[in-house]
mmCIF file of C-alpha atoms and ligand atoms in Angstrom:
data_model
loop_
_atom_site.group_PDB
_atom_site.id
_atom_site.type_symbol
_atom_site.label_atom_id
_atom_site.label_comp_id
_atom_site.label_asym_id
_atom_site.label_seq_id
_atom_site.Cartn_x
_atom_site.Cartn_y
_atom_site.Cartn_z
ATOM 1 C CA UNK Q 1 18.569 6.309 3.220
ATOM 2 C CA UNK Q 2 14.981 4.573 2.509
ATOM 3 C CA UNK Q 3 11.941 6.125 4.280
ATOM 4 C CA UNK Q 4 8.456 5.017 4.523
ATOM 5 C CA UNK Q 5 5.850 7.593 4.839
ATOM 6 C CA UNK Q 6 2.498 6.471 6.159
ATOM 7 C CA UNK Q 7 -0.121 8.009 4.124
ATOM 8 C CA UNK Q 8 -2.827 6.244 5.320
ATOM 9 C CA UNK Q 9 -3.183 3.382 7.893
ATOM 10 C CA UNK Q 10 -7.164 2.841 8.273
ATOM 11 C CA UNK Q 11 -8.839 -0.897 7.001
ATOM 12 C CA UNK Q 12 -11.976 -0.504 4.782
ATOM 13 C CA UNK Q 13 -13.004 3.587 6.249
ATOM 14 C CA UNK Q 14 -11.058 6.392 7.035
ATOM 15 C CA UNK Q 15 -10.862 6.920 10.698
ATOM 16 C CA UNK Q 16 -10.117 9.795 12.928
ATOM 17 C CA UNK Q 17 -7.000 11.308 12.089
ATOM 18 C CA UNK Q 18 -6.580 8.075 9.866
ATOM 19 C CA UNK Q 19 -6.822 8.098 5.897
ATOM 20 C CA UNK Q 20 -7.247 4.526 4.092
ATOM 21 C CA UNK Q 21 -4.556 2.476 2.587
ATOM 22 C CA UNK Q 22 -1.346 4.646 1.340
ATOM 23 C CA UNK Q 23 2.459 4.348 1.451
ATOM 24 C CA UNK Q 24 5.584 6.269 0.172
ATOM 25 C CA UNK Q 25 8.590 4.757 -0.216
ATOM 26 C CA UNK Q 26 11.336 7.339 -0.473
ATOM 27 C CA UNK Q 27 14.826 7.014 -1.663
ATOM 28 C CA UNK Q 28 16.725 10.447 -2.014
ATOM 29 C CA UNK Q 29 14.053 12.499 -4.825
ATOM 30 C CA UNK Q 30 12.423 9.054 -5.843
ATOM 31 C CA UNK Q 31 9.381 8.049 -4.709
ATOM 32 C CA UNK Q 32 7.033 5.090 -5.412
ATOM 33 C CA UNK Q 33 3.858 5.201 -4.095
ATOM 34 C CA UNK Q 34 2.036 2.203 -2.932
ATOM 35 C CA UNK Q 35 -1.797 2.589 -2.723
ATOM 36 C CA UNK Q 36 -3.738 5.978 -3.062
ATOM 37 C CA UNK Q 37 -6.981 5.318 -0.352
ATOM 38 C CA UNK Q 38 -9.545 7.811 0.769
ATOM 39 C CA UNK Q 39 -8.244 10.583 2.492
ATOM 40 C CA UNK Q 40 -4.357 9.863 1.567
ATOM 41 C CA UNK Q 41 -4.092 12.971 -0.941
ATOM 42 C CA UNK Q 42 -3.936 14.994 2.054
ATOM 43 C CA UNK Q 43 -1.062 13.352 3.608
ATOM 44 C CA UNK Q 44 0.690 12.812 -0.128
ATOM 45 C CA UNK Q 45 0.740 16.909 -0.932
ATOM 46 C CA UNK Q 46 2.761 17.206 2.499
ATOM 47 C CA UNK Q 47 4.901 14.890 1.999
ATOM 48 C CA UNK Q 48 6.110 15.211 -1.890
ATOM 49 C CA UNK Q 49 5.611 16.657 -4.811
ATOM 50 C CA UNK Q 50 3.201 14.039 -6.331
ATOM 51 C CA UNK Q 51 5.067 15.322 -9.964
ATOM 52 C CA UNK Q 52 7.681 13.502 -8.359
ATOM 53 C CA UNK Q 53 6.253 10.145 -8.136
ATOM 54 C CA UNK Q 54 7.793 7.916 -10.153
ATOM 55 C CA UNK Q 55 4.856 5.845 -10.432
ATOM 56 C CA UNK Q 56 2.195 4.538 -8.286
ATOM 57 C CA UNK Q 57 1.290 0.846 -7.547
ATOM 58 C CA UNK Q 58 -2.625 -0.114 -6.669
ATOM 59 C CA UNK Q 59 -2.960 -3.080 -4.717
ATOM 60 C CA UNK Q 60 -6.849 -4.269 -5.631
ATOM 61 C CA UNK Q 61 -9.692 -2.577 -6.600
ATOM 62 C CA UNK Q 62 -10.895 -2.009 -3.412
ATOM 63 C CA UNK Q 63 -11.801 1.412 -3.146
ATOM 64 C CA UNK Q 64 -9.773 1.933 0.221
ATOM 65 C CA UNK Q 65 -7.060 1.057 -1.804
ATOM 66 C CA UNK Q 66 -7.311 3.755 -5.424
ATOM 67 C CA UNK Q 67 -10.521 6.517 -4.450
ATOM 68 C CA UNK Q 68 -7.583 9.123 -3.797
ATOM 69 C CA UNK Q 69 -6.339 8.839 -7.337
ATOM 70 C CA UNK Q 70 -8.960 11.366 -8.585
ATOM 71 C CA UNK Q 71 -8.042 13.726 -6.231
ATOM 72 C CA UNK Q 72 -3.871 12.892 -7.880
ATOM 73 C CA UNK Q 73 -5.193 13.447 -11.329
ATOM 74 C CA UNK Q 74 -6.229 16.543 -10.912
ATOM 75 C CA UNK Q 75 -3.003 17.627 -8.952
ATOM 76 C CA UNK Q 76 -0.859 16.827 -11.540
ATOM 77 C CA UNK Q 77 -3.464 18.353 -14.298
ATOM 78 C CA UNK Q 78 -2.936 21.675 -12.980
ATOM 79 C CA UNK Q 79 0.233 21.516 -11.166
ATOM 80 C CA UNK Q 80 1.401 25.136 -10.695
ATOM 81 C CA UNK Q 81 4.368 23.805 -12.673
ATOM 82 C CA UNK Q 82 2.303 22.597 -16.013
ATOM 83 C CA UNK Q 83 0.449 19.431 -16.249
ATOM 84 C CA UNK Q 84 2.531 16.303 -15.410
ATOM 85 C CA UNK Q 85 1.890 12.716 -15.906
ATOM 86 C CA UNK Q 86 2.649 9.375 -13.088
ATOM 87 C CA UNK Q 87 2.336 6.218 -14.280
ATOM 88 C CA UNK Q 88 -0.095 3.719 -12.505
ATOM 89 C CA UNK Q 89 0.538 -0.144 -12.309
ATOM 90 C CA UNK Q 90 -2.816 -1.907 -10.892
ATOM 91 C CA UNK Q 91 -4.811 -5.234 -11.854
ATOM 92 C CA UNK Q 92 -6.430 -6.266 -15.116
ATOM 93 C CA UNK Q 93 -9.705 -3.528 -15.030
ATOM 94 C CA UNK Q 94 -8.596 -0.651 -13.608
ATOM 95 C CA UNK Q 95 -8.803 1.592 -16.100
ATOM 96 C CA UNK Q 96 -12.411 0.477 -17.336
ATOM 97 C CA UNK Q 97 -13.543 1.114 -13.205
ATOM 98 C CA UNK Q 98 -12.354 4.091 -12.406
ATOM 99 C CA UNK Q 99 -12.883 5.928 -15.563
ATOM 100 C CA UNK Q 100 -16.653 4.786 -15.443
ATOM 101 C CA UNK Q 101 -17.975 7.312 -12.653
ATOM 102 C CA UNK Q 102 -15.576 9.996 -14.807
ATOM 103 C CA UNK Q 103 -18.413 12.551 -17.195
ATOM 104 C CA UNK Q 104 -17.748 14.543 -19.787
ATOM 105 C CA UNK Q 105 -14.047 14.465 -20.628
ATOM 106 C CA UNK Q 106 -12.918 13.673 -17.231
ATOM 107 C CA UNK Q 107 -11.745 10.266 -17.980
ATOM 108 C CA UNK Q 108 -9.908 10.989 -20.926
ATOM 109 C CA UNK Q 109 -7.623 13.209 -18.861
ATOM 110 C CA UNK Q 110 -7.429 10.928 -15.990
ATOM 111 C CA UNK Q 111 -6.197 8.723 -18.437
ATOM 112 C CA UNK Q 112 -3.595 11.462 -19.893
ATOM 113 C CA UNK Q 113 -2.237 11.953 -16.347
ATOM 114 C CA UNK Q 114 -2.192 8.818 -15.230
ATOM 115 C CA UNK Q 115 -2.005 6.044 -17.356
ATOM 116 C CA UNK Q 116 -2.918 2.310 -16.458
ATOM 117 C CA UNK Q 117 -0.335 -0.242 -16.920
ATOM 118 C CA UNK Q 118 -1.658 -4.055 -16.204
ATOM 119 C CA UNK Q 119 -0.190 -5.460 -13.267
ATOM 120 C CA UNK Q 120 -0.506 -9.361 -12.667
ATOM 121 C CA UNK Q 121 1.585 -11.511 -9.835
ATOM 122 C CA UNK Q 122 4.664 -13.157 -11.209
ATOM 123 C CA UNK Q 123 5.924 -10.211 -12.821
ATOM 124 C CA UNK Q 124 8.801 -8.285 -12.176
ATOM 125 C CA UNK Q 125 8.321 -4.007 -12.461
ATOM 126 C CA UNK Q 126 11.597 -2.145 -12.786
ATOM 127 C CA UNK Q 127 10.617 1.909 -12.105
ATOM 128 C CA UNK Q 128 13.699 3.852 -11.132
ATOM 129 C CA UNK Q 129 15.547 2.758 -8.416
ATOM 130 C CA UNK Q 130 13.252 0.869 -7.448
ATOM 131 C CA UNK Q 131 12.997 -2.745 -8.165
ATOM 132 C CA UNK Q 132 9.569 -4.721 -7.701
ATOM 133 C CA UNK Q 133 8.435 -8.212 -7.679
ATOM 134 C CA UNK Q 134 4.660 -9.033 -7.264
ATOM 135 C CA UNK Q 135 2.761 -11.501 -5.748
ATOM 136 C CA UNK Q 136 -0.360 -13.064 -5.503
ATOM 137 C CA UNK Q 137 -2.758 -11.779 -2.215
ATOM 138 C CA UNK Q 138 -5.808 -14.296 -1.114
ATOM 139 C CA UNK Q 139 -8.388 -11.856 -1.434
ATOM 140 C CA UNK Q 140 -11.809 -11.931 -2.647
ATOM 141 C CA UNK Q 141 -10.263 -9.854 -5.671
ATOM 142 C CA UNK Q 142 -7.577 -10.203 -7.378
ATOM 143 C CA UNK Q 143 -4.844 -8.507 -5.014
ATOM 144 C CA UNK Q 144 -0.954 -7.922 -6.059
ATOM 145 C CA UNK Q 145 1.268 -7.834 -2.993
ATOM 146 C CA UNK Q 146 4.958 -6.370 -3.406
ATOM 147 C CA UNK Q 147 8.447 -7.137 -2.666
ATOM 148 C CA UNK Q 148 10.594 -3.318 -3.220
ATOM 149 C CA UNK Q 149 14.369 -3.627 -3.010
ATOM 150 C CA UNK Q 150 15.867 0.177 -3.330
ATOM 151 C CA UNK Q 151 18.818 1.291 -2.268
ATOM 152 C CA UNK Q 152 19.874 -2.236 -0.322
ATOM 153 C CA UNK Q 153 16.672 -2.280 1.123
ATOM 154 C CA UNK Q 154 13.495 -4.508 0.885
ATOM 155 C CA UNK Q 155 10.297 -3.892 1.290
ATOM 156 C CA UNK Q 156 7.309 -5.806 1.221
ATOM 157 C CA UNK Q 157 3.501 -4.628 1.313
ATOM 158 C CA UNK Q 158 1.425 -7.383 1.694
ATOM 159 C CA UNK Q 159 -1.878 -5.327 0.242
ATOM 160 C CA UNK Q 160 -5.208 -6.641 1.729
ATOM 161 C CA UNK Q 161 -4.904 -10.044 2.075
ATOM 162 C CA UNK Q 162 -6.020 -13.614 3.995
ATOM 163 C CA UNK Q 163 -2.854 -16.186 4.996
ATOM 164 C CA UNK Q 164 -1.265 -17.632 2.036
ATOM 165 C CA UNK Q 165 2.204 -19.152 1.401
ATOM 166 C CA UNK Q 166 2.929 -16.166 -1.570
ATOM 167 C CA UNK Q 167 3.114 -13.480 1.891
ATOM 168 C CA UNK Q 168 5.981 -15.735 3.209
ATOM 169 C CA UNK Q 169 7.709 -15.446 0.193
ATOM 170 C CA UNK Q 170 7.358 -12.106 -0.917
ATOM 171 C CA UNK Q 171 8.127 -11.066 2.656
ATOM 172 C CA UNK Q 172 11.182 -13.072 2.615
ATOM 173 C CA UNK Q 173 14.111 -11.726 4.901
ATOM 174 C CA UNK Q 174 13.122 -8.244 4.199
ATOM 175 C CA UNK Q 175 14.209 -4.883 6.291
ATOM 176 C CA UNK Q 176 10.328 -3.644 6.267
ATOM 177 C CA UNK Q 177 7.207 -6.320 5.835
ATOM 178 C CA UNK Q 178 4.015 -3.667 6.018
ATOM 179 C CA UNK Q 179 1.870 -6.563 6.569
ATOM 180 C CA UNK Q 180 -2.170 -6.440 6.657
ATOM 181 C CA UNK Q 181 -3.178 -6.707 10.747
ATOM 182 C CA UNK Q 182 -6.854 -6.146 9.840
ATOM 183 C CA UNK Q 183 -8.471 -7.963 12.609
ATOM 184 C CA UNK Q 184 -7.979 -8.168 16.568
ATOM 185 C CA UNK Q 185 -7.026 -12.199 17.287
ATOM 186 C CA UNK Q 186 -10.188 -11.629 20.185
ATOM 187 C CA UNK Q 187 -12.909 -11.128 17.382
ATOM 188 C CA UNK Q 188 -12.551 -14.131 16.050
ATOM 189 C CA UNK Q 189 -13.597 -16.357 14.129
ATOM 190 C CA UNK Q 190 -13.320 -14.065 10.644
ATOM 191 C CA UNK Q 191 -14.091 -15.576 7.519
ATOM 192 C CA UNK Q 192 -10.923 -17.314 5.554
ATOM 193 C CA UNK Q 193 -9.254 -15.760 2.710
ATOM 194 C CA UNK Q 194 -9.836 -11.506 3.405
ATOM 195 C CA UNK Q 195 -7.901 -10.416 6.143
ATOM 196 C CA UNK Q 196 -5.118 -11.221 8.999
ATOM 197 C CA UNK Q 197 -5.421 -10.989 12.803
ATOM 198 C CA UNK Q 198 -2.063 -8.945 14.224
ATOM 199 C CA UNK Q 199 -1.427 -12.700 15.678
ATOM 200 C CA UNK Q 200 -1.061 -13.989 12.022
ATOM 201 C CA UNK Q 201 0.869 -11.022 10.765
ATOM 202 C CA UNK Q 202 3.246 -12.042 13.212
ATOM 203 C CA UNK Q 203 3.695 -15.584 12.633
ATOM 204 C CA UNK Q 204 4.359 -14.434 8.964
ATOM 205 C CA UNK Q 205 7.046 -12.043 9.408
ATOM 206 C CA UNK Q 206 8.868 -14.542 11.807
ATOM 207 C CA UNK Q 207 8.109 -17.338 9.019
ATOM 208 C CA UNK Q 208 9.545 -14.955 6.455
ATOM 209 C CA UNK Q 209 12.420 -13.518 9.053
ATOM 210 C CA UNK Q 210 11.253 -9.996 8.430
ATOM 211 C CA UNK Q 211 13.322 -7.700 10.166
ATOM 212 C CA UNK Q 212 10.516 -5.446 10.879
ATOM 213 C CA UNK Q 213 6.796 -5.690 10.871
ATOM 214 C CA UNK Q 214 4.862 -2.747 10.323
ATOM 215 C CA UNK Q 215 0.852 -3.463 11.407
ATOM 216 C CA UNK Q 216 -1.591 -2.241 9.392
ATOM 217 C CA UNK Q 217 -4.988 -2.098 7.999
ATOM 218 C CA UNK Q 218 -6.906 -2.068 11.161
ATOM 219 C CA UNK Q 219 -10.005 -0.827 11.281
ATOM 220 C CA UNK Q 220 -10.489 2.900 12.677
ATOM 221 C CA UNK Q 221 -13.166 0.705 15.648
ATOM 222 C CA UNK Q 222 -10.353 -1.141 17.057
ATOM 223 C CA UNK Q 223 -7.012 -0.433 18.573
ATOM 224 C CA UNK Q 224 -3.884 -0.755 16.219
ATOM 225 C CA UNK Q 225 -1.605 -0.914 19.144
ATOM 226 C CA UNK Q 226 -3.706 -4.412 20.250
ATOM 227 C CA UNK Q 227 -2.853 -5.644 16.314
ATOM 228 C CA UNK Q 228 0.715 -4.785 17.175
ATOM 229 C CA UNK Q 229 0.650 -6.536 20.955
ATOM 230 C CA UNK Q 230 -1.026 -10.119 19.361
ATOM 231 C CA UNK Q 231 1.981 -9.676 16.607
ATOM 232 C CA UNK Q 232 4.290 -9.481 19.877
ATOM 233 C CA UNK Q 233 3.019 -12.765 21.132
ATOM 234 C CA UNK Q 234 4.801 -14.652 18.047
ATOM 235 C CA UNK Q 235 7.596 -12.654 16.766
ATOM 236 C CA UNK Q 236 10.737 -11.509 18.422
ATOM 237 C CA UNK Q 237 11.340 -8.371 15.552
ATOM 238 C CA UNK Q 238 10.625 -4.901 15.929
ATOM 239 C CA UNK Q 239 7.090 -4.291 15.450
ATOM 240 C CA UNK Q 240 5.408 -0.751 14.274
ATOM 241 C CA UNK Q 241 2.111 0.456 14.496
ATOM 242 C CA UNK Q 242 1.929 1.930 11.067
ATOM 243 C CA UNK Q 243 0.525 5.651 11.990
ATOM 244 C CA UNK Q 244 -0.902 8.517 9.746
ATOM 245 C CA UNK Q 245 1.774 11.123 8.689
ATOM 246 C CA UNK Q 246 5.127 9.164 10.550
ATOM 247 C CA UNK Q 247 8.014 8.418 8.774
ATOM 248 C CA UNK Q 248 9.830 5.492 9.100
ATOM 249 C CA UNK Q 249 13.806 5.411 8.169
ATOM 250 C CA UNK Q 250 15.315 2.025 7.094
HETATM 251 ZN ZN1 ZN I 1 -8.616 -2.563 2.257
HETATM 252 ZN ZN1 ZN I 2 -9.587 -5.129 -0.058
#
């Protein structure tokens, strides 16, 4: 079985009751862990063991998307268990940017706990059970979205990301597309290339023929259930409001 944990569902700030931008994907004692936003720490020690990550994948450098990985280094510095090490798989600069607000010999032992492997769209991650494609976001950063097959499932994350072609793709005929909802189709106009409304989230997982689309990303100001109800207007699939804490089973 193949369980998504939402660690943290909140666009841009943590919310009430909502952390920012973390998943776990679960199958049987292996766990990849897909963002590490403010506030998702919390939610990650209840779930799992994070010495039983078998790696973590950051999105962007957004900080919604990696702050909570300060609060994993030191979990797995002094697990009760003796120090343990995760492996981390973001963009080209990660390691230089978080390590530079580290003092003292901080970031040499974030670095010890959690090293940085360079991630870049187009390449193809094999961690585990867990096999993972990435693809290219349109986001004012340079943003890796991901296609996880485990277990005869497939997942895709979108990250933070504006419409692009790549989000069809990597969201091709998948069980789960956890697709970024960010904005409520009555605010608009947004600016292009950032975000999606719940209304284009939709028409993406119906382009792609995801099975499922989970909305996420919205901000803690506006309703998620609204992102979910524009996503109903164009797609016929099951649709989730991707909350704090659930599990979802695939
Ligand atoms: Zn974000
Ligand atoms: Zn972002």
């Amino acid at each position: 079985m193949v369980k998504v944990t939402v660690l943290g569902s909140a666009g841009s700030h943590p919310g009430n009751g909502r952390a920012c931008s973390s998943y776990l994907v679960s199958a049987g004692d292996h766990h990849l862990l897909l963002d590490c936003g403010n506030g998702s720490m919390a939610n990650l020690l209840d779930a799992v063991d994070p010495a039983d990550l078998d790696a973590v994948i950051i999105s962007h450098l957004h900080p919604d998307h990696f702050v909570d990985l300060y609060g994993l280094h030191y979990a797995l510095r002094f697990h009760p268990s003796g120090s343990k090490t995760v492996d981390v798989h973001a963009p080209d600069g990660a390691r230089s940017l978080l390590t530079s607000v580290l003092l003292g010999d901080a970031g040499d032992s974030f670095n010890r706990h959690l090293p940085m492997h360079v991630a870049a769209a187009g390449e193809r991650l094999e961690i585990g059970p867990f096999d993972i494609e990435l693809y290219a976001a349109n986001h004012p950063i340079e943003t890796l979205a991901s296609r996880v097959w485990v277990d005869g499932r497939i997942i895709a994350f979108s990250g933070d990301s504006g419409t692009t072609e790549e989000l069809i793709e990597c969201a091709r005929d998948v069980d789960l597309f956890i697709c970024d909802s960010t904005w409520l189709s009555r605010d608009a106009p947004f600016p292009k290339g950032v975000h999606m409304t719940g209304t284009e989230a939709g028409q993406y997982a119906a382009a792609a023929g995801a099975e499922r689309l989970m909305v996420t990303h919205v901000f803690p100001q506006r309703e998620p259930e609204q992102a979910a109800a524009d996503a109903e207007t164009v797609y016929d699939g099951l649709v989730w409001v991707a909350a704090d804490r659930e599990e979802y089973e695939l």
